[in-house]
PDB file of C-alpha atoms and ligand atoms in Angstrom:
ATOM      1  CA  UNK J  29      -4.188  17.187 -10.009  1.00  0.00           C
ATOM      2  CA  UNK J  30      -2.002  13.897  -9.300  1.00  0.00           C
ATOM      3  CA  UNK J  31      -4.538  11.151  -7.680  1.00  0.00           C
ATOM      4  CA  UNK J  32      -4.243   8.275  -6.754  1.00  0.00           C
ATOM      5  CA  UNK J  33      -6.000   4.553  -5.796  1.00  0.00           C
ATOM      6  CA  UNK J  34      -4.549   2.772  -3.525  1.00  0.00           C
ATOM      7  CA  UNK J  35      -6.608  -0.685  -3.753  1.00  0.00           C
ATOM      8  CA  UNK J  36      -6.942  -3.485  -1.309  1.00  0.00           C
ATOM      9  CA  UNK J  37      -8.917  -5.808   0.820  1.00  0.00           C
ATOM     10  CA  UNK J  38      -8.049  -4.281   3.981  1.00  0.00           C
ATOM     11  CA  UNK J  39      -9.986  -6.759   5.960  1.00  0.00           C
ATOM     12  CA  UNK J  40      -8.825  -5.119   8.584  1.00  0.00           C
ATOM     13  CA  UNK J  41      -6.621  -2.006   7.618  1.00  0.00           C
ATOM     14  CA  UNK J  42      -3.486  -2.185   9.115  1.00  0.00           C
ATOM     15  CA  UNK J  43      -0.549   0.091  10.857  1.00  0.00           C
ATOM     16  CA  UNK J  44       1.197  -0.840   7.080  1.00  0.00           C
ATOM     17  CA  UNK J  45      -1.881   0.120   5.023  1.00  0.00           C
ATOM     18  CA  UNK J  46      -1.529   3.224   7.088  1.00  0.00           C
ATOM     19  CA  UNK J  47       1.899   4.001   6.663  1.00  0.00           C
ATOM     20  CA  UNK J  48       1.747   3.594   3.063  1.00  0.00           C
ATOM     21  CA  UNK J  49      -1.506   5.919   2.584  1.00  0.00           C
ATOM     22  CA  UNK J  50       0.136   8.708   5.058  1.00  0.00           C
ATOM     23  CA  UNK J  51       3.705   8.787   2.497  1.00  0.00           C
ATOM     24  CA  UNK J  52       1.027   8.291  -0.605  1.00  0.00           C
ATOM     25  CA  UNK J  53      -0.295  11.781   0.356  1.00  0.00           C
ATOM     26  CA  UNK J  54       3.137  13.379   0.369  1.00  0.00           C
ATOM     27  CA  UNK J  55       3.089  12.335  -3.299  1.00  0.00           C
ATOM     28  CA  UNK J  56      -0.016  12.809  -4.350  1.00  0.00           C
ATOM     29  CA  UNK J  57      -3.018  15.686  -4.003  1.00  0.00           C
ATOM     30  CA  UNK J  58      -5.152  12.562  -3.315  1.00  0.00           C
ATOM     31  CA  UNK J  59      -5.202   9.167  -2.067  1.00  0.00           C
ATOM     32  CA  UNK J  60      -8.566   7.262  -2.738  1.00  0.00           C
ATOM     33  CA  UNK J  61      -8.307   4.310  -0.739  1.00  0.00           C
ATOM     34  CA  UNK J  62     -10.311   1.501  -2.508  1.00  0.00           C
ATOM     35  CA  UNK J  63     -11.537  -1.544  -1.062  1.00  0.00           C
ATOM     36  CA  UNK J  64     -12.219  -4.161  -3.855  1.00  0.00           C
ATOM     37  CA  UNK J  65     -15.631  -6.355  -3.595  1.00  0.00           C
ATOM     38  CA  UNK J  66     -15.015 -10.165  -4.416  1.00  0.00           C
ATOM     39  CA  UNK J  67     -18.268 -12.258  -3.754  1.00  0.00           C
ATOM     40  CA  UNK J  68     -16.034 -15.570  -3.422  1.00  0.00           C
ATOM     41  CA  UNK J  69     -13.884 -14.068  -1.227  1.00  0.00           C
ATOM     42  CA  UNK J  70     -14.826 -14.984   2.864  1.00  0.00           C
ATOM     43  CA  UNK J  71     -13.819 -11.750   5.013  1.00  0.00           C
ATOM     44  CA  UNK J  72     -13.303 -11.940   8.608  1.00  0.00           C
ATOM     45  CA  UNK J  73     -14.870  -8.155   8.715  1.00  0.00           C
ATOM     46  CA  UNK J  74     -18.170  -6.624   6.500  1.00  0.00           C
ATOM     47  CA  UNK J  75     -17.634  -4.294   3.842  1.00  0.00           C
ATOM     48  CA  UNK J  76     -18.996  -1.608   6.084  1.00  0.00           C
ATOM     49  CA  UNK J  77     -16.823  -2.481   9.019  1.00  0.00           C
ATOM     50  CA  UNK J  78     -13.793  -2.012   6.456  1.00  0.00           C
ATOM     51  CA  UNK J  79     -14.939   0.960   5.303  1.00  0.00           C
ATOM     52  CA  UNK J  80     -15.614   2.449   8.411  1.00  0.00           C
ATOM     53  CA  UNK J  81     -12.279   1.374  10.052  1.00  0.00           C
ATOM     54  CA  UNK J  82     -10.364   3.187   7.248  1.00  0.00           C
ATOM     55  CA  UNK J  83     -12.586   6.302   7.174  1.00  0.00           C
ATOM     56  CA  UNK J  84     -12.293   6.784  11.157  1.00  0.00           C
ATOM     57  CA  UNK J  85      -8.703   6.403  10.949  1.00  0.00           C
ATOM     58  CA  UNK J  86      -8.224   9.287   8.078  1.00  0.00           C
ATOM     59  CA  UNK J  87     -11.559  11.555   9.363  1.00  0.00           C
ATOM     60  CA  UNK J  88      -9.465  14.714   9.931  1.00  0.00           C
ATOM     61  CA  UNK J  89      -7.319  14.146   6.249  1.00  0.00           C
ATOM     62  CA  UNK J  90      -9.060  15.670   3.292  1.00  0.00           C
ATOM     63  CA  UNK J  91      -6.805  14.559   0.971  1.00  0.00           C
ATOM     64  CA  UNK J  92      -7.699  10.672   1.635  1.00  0.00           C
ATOM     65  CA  UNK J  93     -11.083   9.245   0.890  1.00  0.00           C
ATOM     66  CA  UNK J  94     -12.808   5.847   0.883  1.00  0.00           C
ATOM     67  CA  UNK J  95     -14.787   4.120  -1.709  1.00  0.00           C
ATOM     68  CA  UNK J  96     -15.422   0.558  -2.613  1.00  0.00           C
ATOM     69  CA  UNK J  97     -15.481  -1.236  -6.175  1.00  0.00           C
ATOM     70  CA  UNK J  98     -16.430  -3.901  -8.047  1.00  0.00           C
ATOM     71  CA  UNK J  99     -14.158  -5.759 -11.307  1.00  0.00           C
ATOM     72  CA  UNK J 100     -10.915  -4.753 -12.579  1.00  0.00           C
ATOM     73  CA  UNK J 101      -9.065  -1.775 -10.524  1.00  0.00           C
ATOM     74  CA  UNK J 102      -7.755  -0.473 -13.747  1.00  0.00           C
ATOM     75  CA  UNK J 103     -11.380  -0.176 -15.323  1.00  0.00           C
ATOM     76  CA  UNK J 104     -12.061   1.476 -12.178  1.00  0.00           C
ATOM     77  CA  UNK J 105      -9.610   3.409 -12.583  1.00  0.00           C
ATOM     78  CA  UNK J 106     -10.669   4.959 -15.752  1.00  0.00           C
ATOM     79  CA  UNK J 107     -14.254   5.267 -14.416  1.00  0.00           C
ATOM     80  CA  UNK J 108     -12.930   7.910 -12.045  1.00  0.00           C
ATOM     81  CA  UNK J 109     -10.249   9.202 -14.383  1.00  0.00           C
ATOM     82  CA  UNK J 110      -7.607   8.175 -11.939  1.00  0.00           C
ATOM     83  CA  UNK J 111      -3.924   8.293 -13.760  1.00  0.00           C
ATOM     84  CA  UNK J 112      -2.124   6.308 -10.776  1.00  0.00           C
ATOM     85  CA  UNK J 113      -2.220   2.965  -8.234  1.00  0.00           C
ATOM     86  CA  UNK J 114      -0.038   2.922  -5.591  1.00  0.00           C
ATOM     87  CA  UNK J 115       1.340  -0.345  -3.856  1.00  0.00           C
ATOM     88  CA  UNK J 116       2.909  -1.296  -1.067  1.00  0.00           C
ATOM     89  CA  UNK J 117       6.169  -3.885  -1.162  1.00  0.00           C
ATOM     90  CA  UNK J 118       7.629  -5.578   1.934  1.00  0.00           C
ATOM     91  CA  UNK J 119       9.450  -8.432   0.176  1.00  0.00           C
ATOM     92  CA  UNK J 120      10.499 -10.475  -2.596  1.00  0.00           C
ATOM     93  CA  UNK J 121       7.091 -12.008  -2.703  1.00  0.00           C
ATOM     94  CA  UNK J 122       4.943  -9.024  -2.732  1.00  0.00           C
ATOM     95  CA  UNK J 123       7.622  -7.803  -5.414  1.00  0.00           C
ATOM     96  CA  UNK J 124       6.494 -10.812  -7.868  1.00  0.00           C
ATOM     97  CA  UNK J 125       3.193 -11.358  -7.249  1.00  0.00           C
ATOM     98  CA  UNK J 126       2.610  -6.934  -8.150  1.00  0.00           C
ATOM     99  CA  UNK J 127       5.186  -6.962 -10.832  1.00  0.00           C
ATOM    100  CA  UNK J 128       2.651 -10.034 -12.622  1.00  0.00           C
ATOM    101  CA  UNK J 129      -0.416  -7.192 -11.839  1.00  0.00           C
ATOM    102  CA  UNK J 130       1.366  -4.340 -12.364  1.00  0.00           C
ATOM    103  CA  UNK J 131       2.346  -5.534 -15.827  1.00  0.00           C
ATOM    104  CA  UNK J 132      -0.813  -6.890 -16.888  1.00  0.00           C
ATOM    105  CA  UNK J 133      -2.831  -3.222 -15.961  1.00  0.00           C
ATOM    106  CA  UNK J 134      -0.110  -1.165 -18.043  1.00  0.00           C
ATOM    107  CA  UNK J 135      -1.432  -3.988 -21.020  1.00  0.00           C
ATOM    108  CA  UNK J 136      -4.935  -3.041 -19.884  1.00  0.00           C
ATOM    109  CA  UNK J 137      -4.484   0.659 -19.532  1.00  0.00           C
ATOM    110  CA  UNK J 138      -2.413   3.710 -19.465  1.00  0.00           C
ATOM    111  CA  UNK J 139      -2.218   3.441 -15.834  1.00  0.00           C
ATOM    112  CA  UNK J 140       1.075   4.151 -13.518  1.00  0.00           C
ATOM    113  CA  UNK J 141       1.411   1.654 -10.196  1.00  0.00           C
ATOM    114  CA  UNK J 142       3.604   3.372  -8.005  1.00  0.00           C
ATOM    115  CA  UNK J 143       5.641   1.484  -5.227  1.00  0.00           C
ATOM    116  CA  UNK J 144       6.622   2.661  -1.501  1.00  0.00           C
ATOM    117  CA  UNK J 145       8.502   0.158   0.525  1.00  0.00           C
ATOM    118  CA  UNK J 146       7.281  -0.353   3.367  1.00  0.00           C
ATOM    119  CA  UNK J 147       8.738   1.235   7.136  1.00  0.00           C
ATOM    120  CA  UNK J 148      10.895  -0.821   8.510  1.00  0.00           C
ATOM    121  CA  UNK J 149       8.788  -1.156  11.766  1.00  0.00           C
ATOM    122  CA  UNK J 150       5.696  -1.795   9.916  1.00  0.00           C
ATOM    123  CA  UNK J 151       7.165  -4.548   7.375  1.00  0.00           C
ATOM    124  CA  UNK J 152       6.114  -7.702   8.783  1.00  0.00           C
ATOM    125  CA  UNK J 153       2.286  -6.465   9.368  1.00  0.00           C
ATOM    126  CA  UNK J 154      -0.397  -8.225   7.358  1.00  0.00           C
ATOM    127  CA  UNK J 155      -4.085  -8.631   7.285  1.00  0.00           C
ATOM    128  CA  UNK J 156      -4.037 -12.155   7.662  1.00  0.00           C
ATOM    129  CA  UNK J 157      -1.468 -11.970  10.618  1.00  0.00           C
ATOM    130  CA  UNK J 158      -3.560  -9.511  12.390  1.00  0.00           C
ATOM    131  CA  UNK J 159      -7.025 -11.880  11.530  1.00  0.00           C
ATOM    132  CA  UNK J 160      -5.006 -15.035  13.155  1.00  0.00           C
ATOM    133  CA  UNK J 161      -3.994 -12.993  16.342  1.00  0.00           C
ATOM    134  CA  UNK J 162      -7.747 -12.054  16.563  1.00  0.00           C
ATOM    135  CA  UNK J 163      -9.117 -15.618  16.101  1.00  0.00           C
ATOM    136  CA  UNK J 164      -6.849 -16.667  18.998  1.00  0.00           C
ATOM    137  CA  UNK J 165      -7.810 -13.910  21.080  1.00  0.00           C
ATOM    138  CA  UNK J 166      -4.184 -12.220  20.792  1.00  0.00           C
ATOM    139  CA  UNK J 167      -3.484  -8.856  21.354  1.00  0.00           C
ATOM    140  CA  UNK J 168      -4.025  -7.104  17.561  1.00  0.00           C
ATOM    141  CA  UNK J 169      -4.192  -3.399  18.818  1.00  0.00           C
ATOM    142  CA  UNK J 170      -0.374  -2.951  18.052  1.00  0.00           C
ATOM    143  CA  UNK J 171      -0.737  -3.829  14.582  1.00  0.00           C
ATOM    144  CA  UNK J 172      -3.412  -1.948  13.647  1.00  0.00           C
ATOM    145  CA  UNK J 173      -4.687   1.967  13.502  1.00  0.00           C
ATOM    146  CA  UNK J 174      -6.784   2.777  16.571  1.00  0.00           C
ATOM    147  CA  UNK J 175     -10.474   2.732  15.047  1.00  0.00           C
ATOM    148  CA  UNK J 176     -10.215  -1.398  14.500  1.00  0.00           C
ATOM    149  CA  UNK J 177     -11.621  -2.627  17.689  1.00  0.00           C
ATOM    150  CA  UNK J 178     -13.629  -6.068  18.047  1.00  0.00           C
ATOM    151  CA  UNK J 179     -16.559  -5.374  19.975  1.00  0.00           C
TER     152      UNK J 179
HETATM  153  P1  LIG R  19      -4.730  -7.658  -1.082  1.00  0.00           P
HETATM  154  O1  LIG R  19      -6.139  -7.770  -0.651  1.00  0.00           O
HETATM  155  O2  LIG R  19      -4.517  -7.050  -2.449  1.00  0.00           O
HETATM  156  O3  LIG R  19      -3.882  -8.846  -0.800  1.00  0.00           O
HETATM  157  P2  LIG R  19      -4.107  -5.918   1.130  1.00  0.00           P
HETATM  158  O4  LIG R  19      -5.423  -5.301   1.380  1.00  0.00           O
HETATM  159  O5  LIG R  19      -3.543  -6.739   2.225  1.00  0.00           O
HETATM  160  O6  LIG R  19      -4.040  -6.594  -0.237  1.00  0.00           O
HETATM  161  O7  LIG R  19      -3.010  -4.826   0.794  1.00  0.00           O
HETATM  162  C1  LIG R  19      -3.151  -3.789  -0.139  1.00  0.00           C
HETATM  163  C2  LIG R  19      -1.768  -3.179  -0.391  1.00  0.00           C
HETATM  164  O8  LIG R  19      -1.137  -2.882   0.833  1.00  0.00           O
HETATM  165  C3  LIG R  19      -0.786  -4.066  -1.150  1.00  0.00           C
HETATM  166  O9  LIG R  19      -0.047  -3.275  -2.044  1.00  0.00           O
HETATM  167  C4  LIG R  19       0.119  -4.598  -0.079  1.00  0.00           C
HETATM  168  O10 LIG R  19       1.398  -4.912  -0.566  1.00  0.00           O
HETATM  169  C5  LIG R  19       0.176  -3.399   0.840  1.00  0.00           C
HETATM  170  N1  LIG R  19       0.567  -3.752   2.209  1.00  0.00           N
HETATM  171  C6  LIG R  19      -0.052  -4.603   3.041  1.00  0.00           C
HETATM  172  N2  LIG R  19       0.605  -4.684   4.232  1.00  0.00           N
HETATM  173  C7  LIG R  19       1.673  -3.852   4.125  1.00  0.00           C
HETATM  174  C8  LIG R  19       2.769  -3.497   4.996  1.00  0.00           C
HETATM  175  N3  LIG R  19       2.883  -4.019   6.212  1.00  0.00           N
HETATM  176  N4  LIG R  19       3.671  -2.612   4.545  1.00  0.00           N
HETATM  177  C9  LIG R  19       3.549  -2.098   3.291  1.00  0.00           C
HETATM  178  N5  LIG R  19       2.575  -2.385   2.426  1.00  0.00           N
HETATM  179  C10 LIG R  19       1.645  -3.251   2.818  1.00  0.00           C
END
């Protein structure tokens, strides 16, 4: 069985995070969406928010589950016998910045990373673009899967 992690802050998920995942699953029998605890990093949502955000969105896909972790993704990796991460790439600066991680996990580990670019219509969605909208009371609802609402 071909599974894979796809790792991430996803503070909140996004309509990109999404498209990824949904393509991930046409490649693989499972997607474990992983959100990654850092104590000095300030979120704008709670771990359980996050969680819950991404588990309403996939509650009706079996082949996509949630989980959180702590330290390196490929020890994590290897903790749940996991053979695969997959990443998403929207431009030349996500390309360098994953190529520096992807290279240092395949010195760490066996492990695969495994790229999808990202939709066309979805490439210029991120986290911290949807968190500014937020903060300035913008409407966020078109960048993000229907299950992140601000109460
Ligand atoms: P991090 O916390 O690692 O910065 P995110 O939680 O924002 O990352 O993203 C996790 C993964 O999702 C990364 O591989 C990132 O490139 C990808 N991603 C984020 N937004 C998009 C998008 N709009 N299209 C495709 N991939 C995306």
């Amino acid at each position: 069985m071909k599974r894979a992690i796809f790792p991430g802050s996803f503070d909140p998920i996004t309509l990109g995070h999404y498209d990824i995942i949904k393509r991930g699953v046409t490649l693989f029998d499972e997607v474990i969406v992983a959100i990654g605890i850092n104590a000095d990093k300030k979120y704008m949502f709670s771990l359980e928010e996050r969680k819950k955000f991404i588990e309403e969105t996939f509650a009706d896909e079996p082949k996509i589950k949630v989980v959180t972790y702590k330290g390196l993704t490929v020890d994590f990796c290897k903790e749940i016998n996991v053979e695969f991460i997959l990443r998403g790439l929207r431009n030349p600066a996500d390309f360098e910045f994953e190529k520096a991680i992807a290279h240092t996990n395949r010195d760490l580990a066996p492990i695969e990373t495994v790229f999808l670019l990202t939709s066309a219509d979805t490439s210029y969605i991120a986290s911290s673009i949807v968190r500014d909208v937020i903060r300035n009371n913008g409407d966020y609802t078109k960048l993000v899967p229907k299950s992140v609402r601000i109460k």
